[in-house]
């Protein structure tokens, strides 16, 4: 799809220092910088990779923005989930064309846009109307009407219940995701997947505890994604000095339904017994390392 740029399209301008500017091409529009301006008319009719020059001689490479370019710069109300976690969430939730997802809250729509991009059909509950409108307009403006037709957002509190049934996935980014687990058990089909994004490990542990209590879930796990950039320039090849050291934990599990004969989660060994347990085969390191909550 290498058609020429046209009015109404969103483009990305990169300057010589790799600074990024997003703009929508308008009839009569101008992109202004400290070094003069680029008339939008100079971009229209050209192809990606164009080097546009400003009136005072700065050069800008012009490309169509990727979803990654857009989500980090789009208008936002709520804090968005960053690309580092967006793609892993889609993998954990096994998002694909036609997959029916319940998402809450929708916030600014960064995660919604990623799942829509991967083909999902989303029902979203969000308690703030301004965020819900913002998310919808972000989806419309970057992904277009086809994506909006697969995006069904409602002004609703997810803690109070989920109306939909037979859903394939429940994906949560809200402060108390454990409050939604009982509702997820009614809304998910058997074999469905639950994913919760939580900034704090105590939230993740509470999600795990709630999942473990119900016996309806299998394979619960919690992970974080570390993303370290590298500086590569001649012989200077080393990790970047700075990195985003923490965003959130991802907790996922599969829904099996409540079975009479489901194995109970094994009780954790008492701390005093740990030494005695070491040589036994039936206690793995995983058991010992499972986080437990206060009481
Ligand atoms: N994942 C989003 C950001 C979500 S921020 C993104 O990538 O853009 C968390 C959102 O949850 C906020 O918008 C907040 O208003 C919403 N929220 C908080 N509690 C909620 C509840 N009980 N039901 C529905 N939405 C809720």
Tab-separated table of C-alpha atoms and ligand atoms in Angstrom:
chain	number	residue	atom	x	y	z
A	1	UNK	CA	0.000	0.000	0.000
A	2	UNK	CA	2.367	2.704	-1.127
A	3	UNK	CA	-0.137	5.268	-2.290
A	4	UNK	CA	0.737	8.938	-2.223
A	5	UNK	CA	-0.139	11.094	0.791
A	6	UNK	CA	-3.508	12.834	0.636
A	7	UNK	CA	-5.354	15.485	2.623
A	8	UNK	CA	-7.036	14.126	5.741
A	9	UNK	CA	-4.256	11.605	6.365
A	10	UNK	CA	-2.136	11.468	9.490
A	11	UNK	CA	1.624	11.655	8.897
A	12	UNK	CA	4.732	11.435	11.055
A	13	UNK	CA	7.576	13.915	10.580
A	14	UNK	CA	11.021	12.959	11.906
A	15	UNK	CA	13.658	15.658	12.261
A	16	UNK	CA	17.428	15.171	12.164
A	17	UNK	CA	17.445	14.358	15.899
A	18	UNK	CA	14.729	11.699	15.455
A	19	UNK	CA	12.159	13.918	17.182
A	20	UNK	CA	8.682	12.911	16.103
A	21	UNK	CA	5.751	15.097	15.135
A	22	UNK	CA	2.290	13.804	14.268
A	23	UNK	CA	-0.019	15.878	12.106
A	24	UNK	CA	-3.075	15.557	9.920
A	25	UNK	CA	-2.665	16.959	6.399
A	26	UNK	CA	-5.068	19.828	5.720
A	27	UNK	CA	-5.756	21.932	2.684
A	28	UNK	CA	-3.800	25.142	3.295
A	29	UNK	CA	-2.148	23.660	6.423
A	30	UNK	CA	1.423	24.365	7.558
A	31	UNK	CA	3.729	22.499	9.953
A	32	UNK	CA	5.594	25.136	11.959
A	33	UNK	CA	8.880	24.608	13.785
A	34	UNK	CA	11.669	26.834	15.098
A	35	UNK	CA	13.066	26.721	11.581
A	36	UNK	CA	10.247	28.001	9.421
A	37	UNK	CA	7.434	25.781	8.199
A	38	UNK	CA	6.526	22.991	5.797
A	39	UNK	CA	3.339	23.604	3.779
A	40	UNK	CA	1.156	20.472	3.884
A	41	UNK	CA	0.820	20.887	0.110
A	42	UNK	CA	4.536	19.959	-0.189
A	43	UNK	CA	3.755	16.569	1.356
A	44	UNK	CA	0.491	15.718	-0.439
A	45	UNK	CA	1.025	13.686	-3.615
A	46	UNK	CA	4.388	12.330	-2.431
A	47	UNK	CA	5.212	8.885	-1.041
A	48	UNK	CA	6.472	7.666	2.316
A	49	UNK	CA	10.155	8.377	2.758
A	50	UNK	CA	9.810	11.881	1.367
A	51	UNK	CA	12.334	14.360	2.749
A	52	UNK	CA	10.400	17.608	3.180
A	53	UNK	CA	12.210	20.911	3.658
A	54	UNK	CA	11.030	23.765	5.810
A	55	UNK	CA	11.157	27.352	4.574
A	56	UNK	CA	14.371	27.874	6.562
A	57	UNK	CA	16.132	24.705	5.503
A	58	UNK	CA	15.349	21.990	8.096
A	59	UNK	CA	14.721	18.500	6.714
A	60	UNK	CA	11.987	16.157	7.853
A	61	UNK	CA	11.476	12.543	6.837
A	62	UNK	CA	7.778	11.916	6.255
A	63	UNK	CA	6.193	8.534	7.027
A	64	UNK	CA	2.808	7.131	7.931
A	65	UNK	CA	2.725	6.639	11.734
A	66	UNK	CA	2.563	3.150	13.218
A	67	UNK	CA	0.167	2.271	16.026
A	68	UNK	CA	3.160	2.561	18.366
A	69	UNK	CA	3.842	6.116	17.132
A	70	UNK	CA	0.207	7.022	17.667
A	71	UNK	CA	-0.468	5.539	21.126
A	72	UNK	CA	2.469	7.305	22.734
A	73	UNK	CA	1.400	10.680	21.336
A	74	UNK	CA	-2.381	10.505	21.028
A	75	UNK	CA	-4.723	12.664	23.105
A	76	UNK	CA	-5.295	11.032	26.450
A	77	UNK	CA	-7.235	11.402	29.648
A	78	UNK	CA	-6.251	8.312	31.614
A	79	UNK	CA	-2.680	7.028	31.661
A	80	UNK	CA	-2.244	4.609	28.766
A	81	UNK	CA	-0.666	1.184	28.621
A	82	UNK	CA	2.594	1.457	26.664
A	83	UNK	CA	3.678	-0.627	23.675
A	84	UNK	CA	6.040	-2.637	25.915
A	85	UNK	CA	2.993	-4.213	27.564
A	86	UNK	CA	0.389	-3.858	24.785
A	87	UNK	CA	1.803	-6.578	22.552
A	88	UNK	CA	2.446	-9.076	25.402
A	89	UNK	CA	-1.130	-8.558	26.644
A	90	UNK	CA	-2.439	-9.436	23.165
A	91	UNK	CA	-0.276	-12.567	23.144
A	92	UNK	CA	-1.327	-13.657	26.652
A	93	UNK	CA	-4.983	-13.017	25.810
A	94	UNK	CA	-4.505	-14.711	22.427
A	95	UNK	CA	-6.230	-11.887	20.598
A	96	UNK	CA	-7.114	-12.491	16.964
A	97	UNK	CA	-9.765	-11.786	14.349
A	98	UNK	CA	-13.303	-12.220	15.703
A	99	UNK	CA	-12.215	-12.912	19.291
A	100	UNK	CA	-14.876	-11.485	21.676
A	101	UNK	CA	-13.214	-9.443	24.417
A	102	UNK	CA	-14.596	-7.730	27.504
A	103	UNK	CA	-12.320	-4.796	28.393
A	104	UNK	CA	-12.497	-2.482	31.428
A	105	UNK	CA	-11.716	0.363	31.967
A	106	UNK	CA	-11.107	1.582	28.470
A	107	UNK	CA	-9.292	4.764	29.569
A	108	UNK	CA	-7.726	6.485	26.586
A	109	UNK	CA	-8.146	3.432	24.396
A	110	UNK	CA	-4.512	2.415	23.849
A	111	UNK	CA	-5.166	-1.217	24.709
A	112	UNK	CA	-8.504	-1.128	22.869
A	113	UNK	CA	-6.790	0.102	19.717
A	114	UNK	CA	-4.177	-2.640	19.896
A	115	UNK	CA	-6.739	-5.409	20.363
A	116	UNK	CA	-8.929	-3.941	17.604
A	117	UNK	CA	-5.879	-3.819	15.350
A	118	UNK	CA	-5.398	-7.532	16.045
A	119	UNK	CA	-9.005	-8.132	14.966
A	120	UNK	CA	-10.902	-8.335	18.270
A	121	UNK	CA	-14.563	-7.498	18.855
A	122	UNK	CA	-14.662	-5.489	22.100
A	123	UNK	CA	-17.294	-4.790	24.730
A	124	UNK	CA	-15.835	-2.104	26.991
A	125	UNK	CA	-17.089	-0.760	30.333
A	126	UNK	CA	-15.769	2.602	31.526
A	127	UNK	CA	-17.016	4.795	34.385
A	128	UNK	CA	-15.911	8.126	32.963
A	129	UNK	CA	-17.832	9.481	30.017
A	130	UNK	CA	-15.057	11.863	28.931
A	131	UNK	CA	-12.581	8.946	28.756
A	132	UNK	CA	-15.064	6.790	26.888
A	133	UNK	CA	-15.566	9.516	24.277
A	134	UNK	CA	-11.848	10.133	24.009
A	135	UNK	CA	-11.153	6.419	23.532
A	136	UNK	CA	-13.779	6.180	20.800
A	137	UNK	CA	-12.446	9.212	18.976
A	138	UNK	CA	-8.891	7.839	19.181
A	139	UNK	CA	-10.083	4.532	17.716
A	140	UNK	CA	-11.990	6.323	14.951
A	141	UNK	CA	-9.179	8.678	14.102
A	142	UNK	CA	-6.426	6.074	13.831
A	143	UNK	CA	-8.220	2.839	12.879
A	144	UNK	CA	-11.337	4.110	11.109
A	145	UNK	CA	-14.990	3.121	11.032
A	146	UNK	CA	-14.432	-0.638	10.630
A	147	UNK	CA	-12.737	-0.689	14.051
A	148	UNK	CA	-15.446	1.518	15.601
A	149	UNK	CA	-18.064	-1.009	14.410
A	150	UNK	CA	-16.258	-3.683	16.473
A	151	UNK	CA	-15.961	-1.410	19.537
A	152	UNK	CA	-18.990	-1.401	21.861
A	153	UNK	CA	-18.262	0.839	24.829
A	154	UNK	CA	-20.680	1.569	27.628
A	155	UNK	CA	-20.689	3.955	30.575
A	156	UNK	CA	-20.737	1.239	33.245
A	157	UNK	CA	-19.049	0.115	36.425
A	158	UNK	CA	-17.356	-3.245	35.843
A	159	UNK	CA	-17.420	-4.040	39.584
A	160	UNK	CA	-21.208	-4.282	39.385
A	161	UNK	CA	-21.331	-7.086	36.839
A	162	UNK	CA	-20.939	-7.980	33.173
A	163	UNK	CA	-24.089	-8.377	31.095
A	164	UNK	CA	-22.490	-10.194	28.183
A	165	UNK	CA	-22.033	-13.967	28.195
A	166	UNK	CA	-20.026	-16.465	26.174
A	167	UNK	CA	-17.090	-14.070	25.910
A	168	UNK	CA	-13.693	-15.360	24.833
A	169	UNK	CA	-11.559	-12.977	26.917
A	170	UNK	CA	-11.753	-10.636	29.905
A	171	UNK	CA	-8.955	-8.045	29.916
A	172	UNK	CA	-8.765	-5.615	32.839
A	173	UNK	CA	-6.906	-2.416	33.613
A	174	UNK	CA	-8.662	-0.919	36.612
A	175	UNK	CA	-7.732	-0.437	40.269
A	176	UNK	CA	-9.423	-3.513	41.781
A	177	UNK	CA	-9.554	-6.231	39.126
A	178	UNK	CA	-10.289	-8.910	41.749
A	179	UNK	CA	-13.755	-7.357	42.060
A	180	UNK	CA	-14.457	-8.449	38.487
A	181	UNK	CA	-13.328	-12.083	38.761
A	182	UNK	CA	-16.707	-13.448	39.942
A	183	UNK	CA	-18.407	-11.568	37.084
A	184	UNK	CA	-15.824	-12.911	34.628
A	185	UNK	CA	-16.768	-16.443	35.685
A	186	UNK	CA	-20.323	-15.809	34.481
A	187	UNK	CA	-19.312	-13.932	31.356
A	188	UNK	CA	-16.538	-16.151	29.963
A	189	UNK	CA	-17.014	-19.289	27.945
A	190	UNK	CA	-15.168	-22.387	29.130
A	191	UNK	CA	-11.531	-22.182	28.079
A	192	UNK	CA	-11.706	-18.380	28.011
A	193	UNK	CA	-8.782	-16.256	29.142
A	194	UNK	CA	-8.486	-13.636	31.877
A	195	UNK	CA	-5.728	-11.005	31.863
A	196	UNK	CA	-5.239	-8.235	34.435
A	197	UNK	CA	-2.733	-5.379	34.204
A	198	UNK	CA	-1.808	-4.079	37.676
A	199	UNK	CA	0.871	-1.515	38.551
A	200	UNK	CA	1.447	-2.962	42.010
A	201	UNK	CA	2.456	-6.470	43.065
A	202	UNK	CA	-0.001	-6.421	45.966
A	203	UNK	CA	-2.788	-5.970	43.393
A	204	UNK	CA	-1.388	-8.888	41.394
A	205	UNK	CA	-1.227	-11.038	44.530
A	206	UNK	CA	-4.834	-10.206	45.380
A	207	UNK	CA	-5.890	-11.183	41.860
A	208	UNK	CA	-4.022	-14.483	42.255
A	209	UNK	CA	-5.575	-15.138	45.646
A	210	UNK	CA	-9.089	-14.511	44.304
A	211	UNK	CA	-8.463	-16.756	41.288
A	212	UNK	CA	-7.086	-19.509	43.530
A	213	UNK	CA	-10.080	-19.360	45.890
A	214	UNK	CA	-12.635	-20.097	43.214
A	215	UNK	CA	-11.240	-23.362	41.755
A	216	UNK	CA	-12.609	-22.297	38.376
A	217	UNK	CA	-9.241	-21.229	36.959
A	218	UNK	CA	-6.199	-22.999	35.644
A	219	UNK	CA	-2.607	-22.057	34.966
A	220	UNK	CA	-2.609	-18.695	36.759
A	221	UNK	CA	0.673	-16.838	36.326
A	222	UNK	CA	2.054	-13.375	36.860
A	223	UNK	CA	4.879	-11.768	34.930
A	224	UNK	CA	6.420	-8.447	34.088
A	225	UNK	CA	7.985	-7.359	30.840
A	226	UNK	CA	11.382	-5.679	31.008
A	227	UNK	CA	12.365	-3.695	27.970
A	228	UNK	CA	15.889	-2.373	27.783
A	229	UNK	CA	17.065	-0.386	24.794
A	230	UNK	CA	20.666	-0.599	23.565
A	231	UNK	CA	22.937	2.165	22.407
A	232	UNK	CA	24.705	0.990	19.251
A	233	UNK	CA	27.190	3.371	17.684
A	234	UNK	CA	30.497	2.105	16.307
A	235	UNK	CA	32.434	0.474	19.144
A	236	UNK	CA	30.109	1.977	21.742
A	237	UNK	CA	27.700	-0.892	22.083
A	238	UNK	CA	26.038	-1.055	25.477
A	239	UNK	CA	22.654	-0.963	27.162
A	240	UNK	CA	21.046	2.466	27.351
A	241	UNK	CA	21.762	4.236	30.627
A	242	UNK	CA	18.085	4.887	31.140
A	243	UNK	CA	15.155	2.527	30.972
A	244	UNK	CA	11.556	2.368	32.108
A	245	UNK	CA	12.195	0.072	35.026
A	246	UNK	CA	8.588	-0.580	35.896
A	247	UNK	CA	5.121	-0.251	34.456
A	248	UNK	CA	2.929	-3.087	35.686
A	249	UNK	CA	2.466	-6.793	36.285
A	250	UNK	CA	0.442	-9.000	33.971
A	251	UNK	CA	-1.612	-11.772	35.540
A	252	UNK	CA	-3.400	-14.332	33.406
A	253	UNK	CA	-5.414	-17.528	33.872
A	254	UNK	CA	-7.771	-19.750	31.887
A	255	UNK	CA	-11.367	-20.301	32.825
A	256	UNK	CA	-12.412	-23.918	33.286
A	257	UNK	CA	-15.767	-23.519	34.956
A	258	UNK	CA	-16.523	-24.833	38.389
A	259	UNK	CA	-16.038	-28.606	38.377
A	260	UNK	CA	-16.899	-30.802	41.302
A	261	UNK	CA	-13.735	-32.832	40.839
A	262	UNK	CA	-11.332	-30.005	40.132
A	263	UNK	CA	-8.121	-30.434	42.120
A	264	UNK	CA	-7.943	-28.070	45.071
A	265	UNK	CA	-5.013	-25.698	45.061
A	266	UNK	CA	-2.339	-27.279	47.269
A	267	UNK	CA	-1.954	-25.526	50.616
A	268	UNK	CA	1.376	-23.763	50.976
A	269	UNK	CA	3.888	-25.430	53.297
A	270	UNK	CA	4.430	-23.831	56.690
A	271	UNK	CA	7.681	-21.916	56.925
A	272	UNK	CA	8.919	-24.239	59.715
A	273	UNK	CA	8.527	-27.244	57.459
A	274	UNK	CA	10.581	-25.921	54.592
A	275	UNK	CA	13.785	-27.688	55.573
A	276	UNK	CA	12.020	-31.020	55.881
A	277	UNK	CA	10.365	-30.542	52.536
A	278	UNK	CA	13.460	-29.842	50.470
A	279	UNK	CA	14.224	-33.453	49.441
A	280	UNK	CA	10.627	-34.266	48.533
A	281	UNK	CA	9.609	-34.354	44.913
A	282	UNK	CA	6.105	-33.027	45.343
A	283	UNK	CA	7.108	-29.530	46.424
A	284	UNK	CA	8.631	-27.460	43.659
A	285	UNK	CA	10.417	-24.148	43.883
A	286	UNK	CA	7.320	-22.585	42.360
A	287	UNK	CA	5.269	-23.606	45.405
A	288	UNK	CA	7.726	-22.058	47.771
A	289	UNK	CA	7.990	-18.870	45.776
A	290	UNK	CA	4.286	-18.263	45.387
A	291	UNK	CA	3.493	-14.928	46.958
A	292	UNK	CA	1.130	-15.054	49.911
A	293	UNK	CA	-0.899	-12.217	51.295
A	294	UNK	CA	-0.880	-10.878	54.836
A	295	UNK	CA	-3.656	-12.709	56.641
B	1	LIG	N1	-5.967	0.520	29.418
B	1	LIG	C1	-6.294	1.907	29.159
B	1	LIG	C2	-6.112	2.770	30.373
B	1	LIG	C3	-7.089	2.443	31.486
B	1	LIG	S1	-6.873	3.503	32.889
B	1	LIG	C4	-5.445	2.402	27.993
B	1	LIG	O1	-4.551	1.677	27.566
B	1	LIG	O2	-5.669	3.510	27.501
B	1	LIG	C5	-8.066	2.840	33.976
B	1	LIG	C6	-9.492	3.208	33.612
B	1	LIG	O3	-10.370	2.453	34.384
B	1	LIG	C7	-9.821	4.685	33.874
B	1	LIG	O4	-10.270	5.254	32.679
B	1	LIG	C8	-10.931	4.611	34.909
B	1	LIG	O5	-11.906	5.623	34.723
B	1	LIG	C9	-11.516	3.234	34.647
B	1	LIG	N2	-12.208	2.602	35.771
B	1	LIG	C10	-11.861	2.634	37.077
B	1	LIG	N3	-12.726	1.898	37.811
B	1	LIG	C11	-13.635	1.378	36.941
B	1	LIG	C12	-14.787	0.531	37.102
B	1	LIG	N4	-15.155	0.083	38.297
B	1	LIG	N5	-15.488	0.185	35.995
B	1	LIG	C13	-15.111	0.646	34.768
B	1	LIG	N6	-14.040	1.468	34.573
B	1	LIG	C14	-13.311	1.818	35.639
